[in-house]
mmCIF file of C-alpha atoms in Angstrom:
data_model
loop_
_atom_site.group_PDB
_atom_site.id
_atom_site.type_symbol
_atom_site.label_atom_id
_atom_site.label_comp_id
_atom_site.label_asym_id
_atom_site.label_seq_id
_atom_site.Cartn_x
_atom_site.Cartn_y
_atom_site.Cartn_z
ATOM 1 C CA UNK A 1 58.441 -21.665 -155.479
ATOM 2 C CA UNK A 2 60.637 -25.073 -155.492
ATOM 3 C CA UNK A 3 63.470 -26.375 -157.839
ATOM 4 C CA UNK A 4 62.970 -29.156 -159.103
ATOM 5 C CA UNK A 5 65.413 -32.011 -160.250
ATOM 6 C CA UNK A 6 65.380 -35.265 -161.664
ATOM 7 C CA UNK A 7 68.041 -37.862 -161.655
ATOM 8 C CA UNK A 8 69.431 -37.652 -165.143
ATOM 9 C CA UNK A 9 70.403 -41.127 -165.492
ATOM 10 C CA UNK A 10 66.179 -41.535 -166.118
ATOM 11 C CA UNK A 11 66.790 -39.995 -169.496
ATOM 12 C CA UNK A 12 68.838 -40.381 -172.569
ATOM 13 C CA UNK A 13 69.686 -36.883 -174.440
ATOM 14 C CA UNK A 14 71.257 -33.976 -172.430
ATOM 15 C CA UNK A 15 69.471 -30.438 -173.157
ATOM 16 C CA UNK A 16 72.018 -28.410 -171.708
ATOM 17 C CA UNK A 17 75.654 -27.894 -173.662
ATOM 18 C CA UNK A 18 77.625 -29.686 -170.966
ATOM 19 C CA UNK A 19 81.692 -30.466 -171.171
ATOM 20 C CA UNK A 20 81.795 -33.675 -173.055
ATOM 21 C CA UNK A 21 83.824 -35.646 -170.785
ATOM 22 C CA UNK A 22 80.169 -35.313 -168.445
ATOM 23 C CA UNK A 23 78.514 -37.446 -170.003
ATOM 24 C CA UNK A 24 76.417 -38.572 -167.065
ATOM 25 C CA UNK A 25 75.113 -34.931 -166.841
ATOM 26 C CA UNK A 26 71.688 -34.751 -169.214
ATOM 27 C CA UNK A 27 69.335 -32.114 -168.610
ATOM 28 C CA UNK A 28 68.359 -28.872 -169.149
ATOM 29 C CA UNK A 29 66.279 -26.364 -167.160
ATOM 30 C CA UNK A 30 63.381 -24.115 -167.807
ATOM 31 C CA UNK A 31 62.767 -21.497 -165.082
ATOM 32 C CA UNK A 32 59.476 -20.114 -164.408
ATOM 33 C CA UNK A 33 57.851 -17.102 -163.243
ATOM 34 C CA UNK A 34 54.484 -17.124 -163.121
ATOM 35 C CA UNK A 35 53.337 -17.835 -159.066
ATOM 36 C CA UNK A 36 52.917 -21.286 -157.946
ATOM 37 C CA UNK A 37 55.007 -22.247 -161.087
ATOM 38 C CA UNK A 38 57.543 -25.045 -160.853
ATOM 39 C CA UNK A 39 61.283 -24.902 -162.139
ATOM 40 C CA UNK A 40 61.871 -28.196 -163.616
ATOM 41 C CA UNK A 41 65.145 -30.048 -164.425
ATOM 42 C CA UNK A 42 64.526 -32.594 -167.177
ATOM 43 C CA UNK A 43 66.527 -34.496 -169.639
ATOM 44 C CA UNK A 44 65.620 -36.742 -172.786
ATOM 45 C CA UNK A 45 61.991 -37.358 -174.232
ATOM 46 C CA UNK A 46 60.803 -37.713 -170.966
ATOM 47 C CA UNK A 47 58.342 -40.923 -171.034
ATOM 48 C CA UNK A 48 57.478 -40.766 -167.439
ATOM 49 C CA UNK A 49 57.836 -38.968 -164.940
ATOM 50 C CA UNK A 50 57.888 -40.324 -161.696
ATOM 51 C CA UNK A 51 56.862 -38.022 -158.786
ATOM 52 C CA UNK A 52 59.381 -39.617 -156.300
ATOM 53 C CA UNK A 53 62.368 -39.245 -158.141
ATOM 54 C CA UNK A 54 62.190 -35.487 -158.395
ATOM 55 C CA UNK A 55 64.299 -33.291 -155.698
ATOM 56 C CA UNK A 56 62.794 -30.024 -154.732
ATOM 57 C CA UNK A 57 64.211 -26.923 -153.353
ATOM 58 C CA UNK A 58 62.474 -24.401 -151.923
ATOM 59 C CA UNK A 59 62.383 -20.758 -152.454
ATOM 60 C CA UNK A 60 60.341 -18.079 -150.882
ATOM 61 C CA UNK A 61 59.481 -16.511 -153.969
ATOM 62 C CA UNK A 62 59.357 -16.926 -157.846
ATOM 63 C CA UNK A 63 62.611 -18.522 -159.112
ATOM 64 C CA UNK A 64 62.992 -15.969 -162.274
ATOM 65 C CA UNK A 65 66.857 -17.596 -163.651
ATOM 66 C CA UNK A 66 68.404 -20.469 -163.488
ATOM 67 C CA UNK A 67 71.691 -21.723 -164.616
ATOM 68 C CA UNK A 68 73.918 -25.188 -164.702
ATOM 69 C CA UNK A 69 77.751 -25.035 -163.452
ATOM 70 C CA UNK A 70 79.915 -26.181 -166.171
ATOM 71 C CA UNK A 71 80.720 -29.163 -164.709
ATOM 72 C CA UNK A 72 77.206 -29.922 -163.887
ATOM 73 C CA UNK A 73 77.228 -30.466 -160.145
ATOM 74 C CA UNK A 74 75.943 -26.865 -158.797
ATOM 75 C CA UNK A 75 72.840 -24.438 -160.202
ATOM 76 C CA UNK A 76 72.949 -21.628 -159.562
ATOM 77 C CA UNK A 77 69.057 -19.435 -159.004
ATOM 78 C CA UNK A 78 68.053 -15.914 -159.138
ATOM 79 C CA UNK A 79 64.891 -15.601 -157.155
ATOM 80 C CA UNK A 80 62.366 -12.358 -156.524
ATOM 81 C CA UNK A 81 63.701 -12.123 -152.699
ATOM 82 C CA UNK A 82 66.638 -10.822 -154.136
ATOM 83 C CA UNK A 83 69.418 -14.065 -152.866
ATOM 84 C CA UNK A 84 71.399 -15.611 -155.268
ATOM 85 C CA UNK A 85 71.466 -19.486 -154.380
ATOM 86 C CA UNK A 86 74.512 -21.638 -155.185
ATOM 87 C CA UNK A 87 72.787 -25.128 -155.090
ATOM 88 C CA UNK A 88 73.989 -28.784 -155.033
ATOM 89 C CA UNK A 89 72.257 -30.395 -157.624
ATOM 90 C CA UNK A 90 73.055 -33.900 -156.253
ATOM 91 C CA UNK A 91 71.659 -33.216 -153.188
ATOM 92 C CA UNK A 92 69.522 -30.316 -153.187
ATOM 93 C CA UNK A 93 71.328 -28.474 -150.509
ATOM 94 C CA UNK A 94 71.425 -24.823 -150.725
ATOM 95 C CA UNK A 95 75.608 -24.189 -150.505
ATOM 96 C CA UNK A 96 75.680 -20.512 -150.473
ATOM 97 C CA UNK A 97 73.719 -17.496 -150.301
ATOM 98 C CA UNK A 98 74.130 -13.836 -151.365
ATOM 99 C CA UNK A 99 72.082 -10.946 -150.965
ATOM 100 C CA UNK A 100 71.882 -8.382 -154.160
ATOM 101 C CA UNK A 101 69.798 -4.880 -154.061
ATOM 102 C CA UNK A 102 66.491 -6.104 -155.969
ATOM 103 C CA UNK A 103 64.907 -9.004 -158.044
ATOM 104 C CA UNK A 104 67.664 -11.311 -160.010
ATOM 105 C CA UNK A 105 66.258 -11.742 -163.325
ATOM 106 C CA UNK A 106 69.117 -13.583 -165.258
ATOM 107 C CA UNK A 107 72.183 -15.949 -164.147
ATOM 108 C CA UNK A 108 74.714 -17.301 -165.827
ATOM 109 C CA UNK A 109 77.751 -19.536 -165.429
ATOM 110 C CA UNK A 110 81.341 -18.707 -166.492
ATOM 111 C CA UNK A 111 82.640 -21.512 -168.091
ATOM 112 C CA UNK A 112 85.630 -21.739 -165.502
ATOM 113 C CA UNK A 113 83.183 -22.580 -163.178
ATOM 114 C CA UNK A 114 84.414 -19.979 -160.649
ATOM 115 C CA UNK A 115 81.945 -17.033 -161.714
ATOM 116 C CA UNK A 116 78.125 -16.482 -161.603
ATOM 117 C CA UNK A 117 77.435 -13.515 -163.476
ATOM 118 C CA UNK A 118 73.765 -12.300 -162.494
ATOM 119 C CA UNK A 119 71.574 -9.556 -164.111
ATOM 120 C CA UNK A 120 69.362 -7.619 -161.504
ATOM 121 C CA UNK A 121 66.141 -5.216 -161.011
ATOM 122 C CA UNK A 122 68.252 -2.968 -159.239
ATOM 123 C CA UNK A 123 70.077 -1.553 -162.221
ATOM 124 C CA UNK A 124 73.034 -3.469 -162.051
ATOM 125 C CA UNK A 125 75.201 -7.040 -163.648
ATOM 126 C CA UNK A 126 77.362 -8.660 -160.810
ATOM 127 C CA UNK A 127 80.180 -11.021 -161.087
ATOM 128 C CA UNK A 128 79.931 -13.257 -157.804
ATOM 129 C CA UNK A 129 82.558 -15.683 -157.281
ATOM 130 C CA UNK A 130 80.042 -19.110 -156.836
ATOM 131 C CA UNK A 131 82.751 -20.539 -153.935
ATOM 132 C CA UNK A 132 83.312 -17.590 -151.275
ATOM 133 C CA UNK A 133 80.189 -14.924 -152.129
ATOM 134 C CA UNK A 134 82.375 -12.476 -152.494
ATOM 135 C CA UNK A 135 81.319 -9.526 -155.473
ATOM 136 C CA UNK A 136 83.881 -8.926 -157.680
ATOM 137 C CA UNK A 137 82.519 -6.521 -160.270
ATOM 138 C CA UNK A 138 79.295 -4.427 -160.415
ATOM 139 C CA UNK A 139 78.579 -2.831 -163.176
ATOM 140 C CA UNK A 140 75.715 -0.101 -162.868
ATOM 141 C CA UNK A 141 73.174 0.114 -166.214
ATOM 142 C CA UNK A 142 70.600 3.103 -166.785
ATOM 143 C CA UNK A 143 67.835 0.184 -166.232
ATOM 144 C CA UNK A 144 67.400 -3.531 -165.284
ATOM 145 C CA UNK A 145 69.363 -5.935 -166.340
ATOM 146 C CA UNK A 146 66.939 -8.472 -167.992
ATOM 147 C CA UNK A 147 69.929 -10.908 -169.634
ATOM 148 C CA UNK A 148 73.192 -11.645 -168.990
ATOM 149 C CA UNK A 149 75.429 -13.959 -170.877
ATOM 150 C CA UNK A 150 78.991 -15.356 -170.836
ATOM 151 C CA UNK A 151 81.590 -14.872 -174.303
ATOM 152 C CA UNK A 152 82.628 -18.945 -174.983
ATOM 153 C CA UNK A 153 86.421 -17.574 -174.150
ATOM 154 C CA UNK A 154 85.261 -16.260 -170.826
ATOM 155 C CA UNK A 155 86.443 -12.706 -170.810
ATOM 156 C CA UNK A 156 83.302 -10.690 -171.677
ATOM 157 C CA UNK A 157 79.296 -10.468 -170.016
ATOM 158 C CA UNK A 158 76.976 -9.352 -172.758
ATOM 159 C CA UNK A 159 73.918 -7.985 -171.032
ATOM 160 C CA UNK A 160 70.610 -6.551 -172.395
ATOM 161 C CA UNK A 161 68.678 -3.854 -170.513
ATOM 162 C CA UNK A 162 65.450 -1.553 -170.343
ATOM 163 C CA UNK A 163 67.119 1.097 -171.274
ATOM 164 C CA UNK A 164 67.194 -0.443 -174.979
ATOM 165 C CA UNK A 165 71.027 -1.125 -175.174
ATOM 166 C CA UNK A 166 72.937 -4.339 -175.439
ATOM 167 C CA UNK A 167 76.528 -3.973 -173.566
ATOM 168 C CA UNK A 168 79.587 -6.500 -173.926
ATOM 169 C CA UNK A 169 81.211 -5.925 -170.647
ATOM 170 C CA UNK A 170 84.636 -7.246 -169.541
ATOM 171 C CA UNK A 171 85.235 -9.493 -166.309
ATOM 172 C CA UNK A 172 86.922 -6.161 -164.670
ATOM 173 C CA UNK A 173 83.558 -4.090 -165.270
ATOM 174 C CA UNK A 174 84.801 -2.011 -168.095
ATOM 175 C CA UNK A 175 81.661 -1.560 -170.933
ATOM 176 C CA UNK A 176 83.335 -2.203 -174.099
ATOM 177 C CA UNK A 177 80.364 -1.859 -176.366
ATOM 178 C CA UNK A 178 77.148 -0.271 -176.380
ATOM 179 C CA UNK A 179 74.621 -1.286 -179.092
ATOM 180 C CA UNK A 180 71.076 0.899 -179.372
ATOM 181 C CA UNK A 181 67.961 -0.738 -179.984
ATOM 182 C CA UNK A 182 64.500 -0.126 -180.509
ATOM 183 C CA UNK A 183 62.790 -1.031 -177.003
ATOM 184 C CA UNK A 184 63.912 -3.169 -173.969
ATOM 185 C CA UNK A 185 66.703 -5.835 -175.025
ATOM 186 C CA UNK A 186 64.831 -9.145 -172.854
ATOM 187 C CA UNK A 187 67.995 -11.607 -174.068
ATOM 188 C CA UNK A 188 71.367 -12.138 -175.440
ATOM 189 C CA UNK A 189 73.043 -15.422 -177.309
ATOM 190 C CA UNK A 190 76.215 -16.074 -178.085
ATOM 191 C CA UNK A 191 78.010 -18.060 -181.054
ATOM 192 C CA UNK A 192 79.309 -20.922 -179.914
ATOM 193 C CA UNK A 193 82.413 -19.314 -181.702
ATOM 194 C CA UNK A 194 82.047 -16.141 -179.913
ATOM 195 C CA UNK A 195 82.010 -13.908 -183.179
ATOM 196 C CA UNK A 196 78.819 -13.242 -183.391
ATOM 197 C CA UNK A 197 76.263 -11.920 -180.802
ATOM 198 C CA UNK A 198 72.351 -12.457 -180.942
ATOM 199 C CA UNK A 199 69.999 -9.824 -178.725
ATOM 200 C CA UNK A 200 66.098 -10.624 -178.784
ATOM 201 C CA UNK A 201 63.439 -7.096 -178.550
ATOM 202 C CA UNK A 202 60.690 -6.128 -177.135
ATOM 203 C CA UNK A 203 60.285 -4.215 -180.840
ATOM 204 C CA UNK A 204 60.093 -7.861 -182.429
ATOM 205 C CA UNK A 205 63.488 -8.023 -183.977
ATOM 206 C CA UNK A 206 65.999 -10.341 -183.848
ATOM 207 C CA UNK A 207 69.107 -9.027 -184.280
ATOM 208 C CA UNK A 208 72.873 -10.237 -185.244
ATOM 209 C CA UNK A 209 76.544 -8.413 -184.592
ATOM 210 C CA UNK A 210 79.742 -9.260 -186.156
ATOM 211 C CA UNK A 211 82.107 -8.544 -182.675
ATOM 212 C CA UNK A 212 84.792 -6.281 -183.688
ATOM 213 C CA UNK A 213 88.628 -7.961 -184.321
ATOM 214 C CA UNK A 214 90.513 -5.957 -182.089
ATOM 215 C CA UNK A 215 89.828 -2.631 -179.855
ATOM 216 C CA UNK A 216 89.725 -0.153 -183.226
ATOM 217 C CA UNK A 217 86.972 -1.358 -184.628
ATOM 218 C CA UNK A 218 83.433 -1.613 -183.867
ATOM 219 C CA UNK A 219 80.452 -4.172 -184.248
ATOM 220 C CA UNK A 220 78.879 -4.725 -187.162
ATOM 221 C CA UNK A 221 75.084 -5.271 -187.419
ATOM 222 C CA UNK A 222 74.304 -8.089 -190.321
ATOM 223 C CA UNK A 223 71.085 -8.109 -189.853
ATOM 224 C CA UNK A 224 67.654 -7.162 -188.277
ATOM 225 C CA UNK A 225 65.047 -9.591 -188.418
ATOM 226 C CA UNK A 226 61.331 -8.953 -187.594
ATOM 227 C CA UNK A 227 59.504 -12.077 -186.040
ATOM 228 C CA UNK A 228 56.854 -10.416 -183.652
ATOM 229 C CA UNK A 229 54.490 -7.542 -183.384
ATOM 230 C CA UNK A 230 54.462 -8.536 -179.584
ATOM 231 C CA UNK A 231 58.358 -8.575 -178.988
ATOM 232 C CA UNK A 232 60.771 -11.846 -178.310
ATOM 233 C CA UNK A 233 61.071 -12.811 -175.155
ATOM 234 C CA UNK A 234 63.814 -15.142 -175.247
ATOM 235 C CA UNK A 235 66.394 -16.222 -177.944
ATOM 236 C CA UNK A 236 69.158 -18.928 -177.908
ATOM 237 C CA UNK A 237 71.743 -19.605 -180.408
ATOM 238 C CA UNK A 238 71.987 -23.404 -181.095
ATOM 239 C CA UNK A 239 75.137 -25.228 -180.099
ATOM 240 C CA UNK A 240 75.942 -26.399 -184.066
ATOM 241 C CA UNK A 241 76.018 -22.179 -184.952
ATOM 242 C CA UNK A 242 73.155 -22.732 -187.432
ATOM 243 C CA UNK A 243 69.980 -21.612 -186.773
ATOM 244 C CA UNK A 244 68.824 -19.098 -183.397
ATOM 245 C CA UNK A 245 65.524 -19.950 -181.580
ATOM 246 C CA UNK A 246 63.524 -17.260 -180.577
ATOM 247 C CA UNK A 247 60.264 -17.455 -178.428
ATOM 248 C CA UNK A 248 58.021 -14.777 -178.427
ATOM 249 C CA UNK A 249 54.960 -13.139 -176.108
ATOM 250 C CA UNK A 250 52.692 -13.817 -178.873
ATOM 251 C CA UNK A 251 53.292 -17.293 -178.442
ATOM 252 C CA UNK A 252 55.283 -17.916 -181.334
ATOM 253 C CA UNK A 253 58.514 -20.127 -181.555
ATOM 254 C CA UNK A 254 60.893 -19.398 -184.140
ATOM 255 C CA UNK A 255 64.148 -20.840 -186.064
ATOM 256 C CA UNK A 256 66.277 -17.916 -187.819
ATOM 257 C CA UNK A 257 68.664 -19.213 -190.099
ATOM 258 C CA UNK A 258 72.333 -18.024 -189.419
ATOM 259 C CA UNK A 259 73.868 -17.606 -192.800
ATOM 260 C CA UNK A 260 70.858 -16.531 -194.601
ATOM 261 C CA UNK A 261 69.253 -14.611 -191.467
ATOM 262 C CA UNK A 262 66.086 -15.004 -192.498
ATOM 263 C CA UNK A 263 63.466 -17.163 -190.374
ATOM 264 C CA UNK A 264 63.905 -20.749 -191.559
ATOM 265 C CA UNK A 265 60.412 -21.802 -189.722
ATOM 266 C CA UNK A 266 57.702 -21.204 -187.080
ATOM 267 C CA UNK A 267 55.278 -23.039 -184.974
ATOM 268 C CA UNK A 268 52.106 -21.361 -182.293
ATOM 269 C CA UNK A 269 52.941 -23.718 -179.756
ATOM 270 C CA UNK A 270 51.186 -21.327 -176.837
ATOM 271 C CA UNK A 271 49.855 -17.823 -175.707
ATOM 272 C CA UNK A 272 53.669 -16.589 -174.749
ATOM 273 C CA UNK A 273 57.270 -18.543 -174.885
ATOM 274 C CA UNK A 274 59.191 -17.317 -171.902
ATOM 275 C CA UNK A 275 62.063 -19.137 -172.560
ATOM 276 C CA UNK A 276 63.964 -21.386 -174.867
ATOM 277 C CA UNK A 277 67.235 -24.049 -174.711
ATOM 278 C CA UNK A 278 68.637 -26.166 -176.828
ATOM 279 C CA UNK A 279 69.836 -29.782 -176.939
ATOM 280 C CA UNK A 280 73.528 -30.584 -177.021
ATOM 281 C CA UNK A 281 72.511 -32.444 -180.218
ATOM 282 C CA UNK A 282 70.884 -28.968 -181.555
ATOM 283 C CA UNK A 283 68.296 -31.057 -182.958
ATOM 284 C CA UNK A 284 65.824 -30.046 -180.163
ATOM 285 C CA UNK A 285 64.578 -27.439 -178.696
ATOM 286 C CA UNK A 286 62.757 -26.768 -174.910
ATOM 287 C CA UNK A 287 60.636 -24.449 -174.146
ATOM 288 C CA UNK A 288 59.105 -22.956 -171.300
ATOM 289 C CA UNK A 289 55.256 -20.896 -171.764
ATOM 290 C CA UNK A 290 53.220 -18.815 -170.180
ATOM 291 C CA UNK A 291 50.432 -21.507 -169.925
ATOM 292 C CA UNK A 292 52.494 -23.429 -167.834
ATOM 293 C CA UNK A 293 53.840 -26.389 -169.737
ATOM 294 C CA UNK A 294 57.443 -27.452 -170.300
ATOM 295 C CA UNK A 295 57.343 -28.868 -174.322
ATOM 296 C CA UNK A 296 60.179 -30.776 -176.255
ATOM 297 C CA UNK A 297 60.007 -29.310 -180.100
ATOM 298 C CA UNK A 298 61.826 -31.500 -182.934
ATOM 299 C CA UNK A 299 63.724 -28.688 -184.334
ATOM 300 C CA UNK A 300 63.453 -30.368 -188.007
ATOM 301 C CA UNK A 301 60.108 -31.218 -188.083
ATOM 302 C CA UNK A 302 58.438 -28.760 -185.554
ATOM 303 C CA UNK A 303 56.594 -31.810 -183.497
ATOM 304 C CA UNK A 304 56.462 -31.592 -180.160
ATOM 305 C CA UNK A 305 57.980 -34.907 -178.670
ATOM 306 C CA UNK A 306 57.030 -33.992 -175.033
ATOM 307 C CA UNK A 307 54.291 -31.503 -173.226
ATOM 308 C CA UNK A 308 54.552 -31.774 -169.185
ATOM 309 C CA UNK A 309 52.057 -29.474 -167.353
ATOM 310 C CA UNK A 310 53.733 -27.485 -164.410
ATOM 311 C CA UNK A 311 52.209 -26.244 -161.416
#
């Protein structure tokens, strides 16, 4: 398996939430994990693609997770041989290395910049500090961790697992919150105001929590909303706070809205949606499917703008 990158000044719309004052830094990434996949970097409607402008890295094995810095120089990858790769995106050149105890399923930037927060097969969420290596927290779960995700004010991991739980964890490994659900918790969104938490089932439902004030109280759950008979695979809050996408293994994207909570609309764009990622704009959407093509999805009008076969 490879990573793939493409100079971003090629393109014109970033679909990653970068720091403004980045400007220069427009992509967004769809990871792969089907064998002999690709994980592409892309950015903008992508009218061509030239082969020779693309930087690859190699990996031994599928590349499951894959995650931008904040400043939007490094990646960070989670690969099946079980090394977490701190990666110059610039350059290609694979910085630093560290072993974990099985496959790393999920990665995820603090937005310091100083933590990589993965999610692992092994049972466990690790915060690895991206410069040195060095594991600072490890937090054991009763399953894998399939998700991991990072609280906008930087002091709390919330993680999904097997076990059917979704956990808000704090930077020095104490589990603040446990949450039950139905059947294996595949992903975890944020709010971009960090009030509200999304978690995406393999029992279909989309779900919403109101994060508690202070330490007495508890989460609230605002909603459960059904989208898939087949479970959702991936869900991703959009950077405006309005709507969720959700991608699903029946193939099924969808656009919950987030006062109402109910689904706003739908499109079949393929047999299974592995993953999902908004513009900065939030008026597009990318998505990554099991039939190995990376499409760009107007998020008003539900047209795909862009369809690039991988592998």
């Amino acid at each position: 398996q490879a990573c793939c990158i493409v100079p971003t000044s090629t393109f014109h719309l970033s679909m990653l939430r970068l720091p403004a004052q980045l400007p220069s830094a427009r992509c967004f990434v769809l990871a792969s994990r089907l064998l002999k996949r690709r994980l592409a970097v892309h950015g903008g409607p992508l009218p061509i693609i030239s082969p020779i402008s693309w930087t690859e890295v190699r990996h031994p094995h599928w590349v499951f997770s894959v995650a931008w810095s904040p400043c939007g120089e490094k990646l960070a990858t989670g690969c099946r041989d079980q090394q977490l790769r701190i990666i110059d995106a610039a350059t290609g050149k694979v910085e630093l290395t560290v072993p974990h105890g099985n496959w790393i399923i999920s990665t995820a930037w603090s937005l310091c910049g100083r933590w990589v927060a993965t999610g692992c097969d092994d049972e466990k969420l690790r915060i690895v500090d991206a410069s040195s290596g060095n594991i600072q927290t490890e937090v054991k779960h009763p399953g894998d961790v399939f998700s991991a995700a990072w609280s906008p004010c930087g002091t709390r991991i919330a993680t999904g697992c097997v076990d059917g739980h979704l956990r808000v964890i704090s930077t020095c490994g104490k589990v603040e919150m446990e949450v039950p659900h139905g059947n294996w918790v595949r992903s975890v969104s944020w709010s971009p105001c960090g009030k509200r938490l999304a978690s995406g089932c393999m029992d279909g439902h989309l779900r919403v929590l109101t994060m508690p004030a202070s330490d007495r109280q508890r989460s609230e759950l605002e909603a459960q909303v059904f989208l898939s008979a087949k479970g959702l695979w991936s869900i991703a809050w959009s950077p405006c706070g309005q709507r969720i996408a959700t991608g699903s293994m029946d193939g099924w994207l969808g656009f919950v809205d987030t006062e109402l909570l109910t689904l706003h609309a739908e499109a079949q764009i393929s047999d299974w949606v592995w993953s999902v990622s908004w513009s900065a704009c939030s008026r597009r959407l990318a998505t990554g499917s099991g039939d190995g093509r990376l499409r760009v999805v107007d998020a008003g009008t539900l047209e795909i703008h862009t369809d690039v076969l991988h592998g």
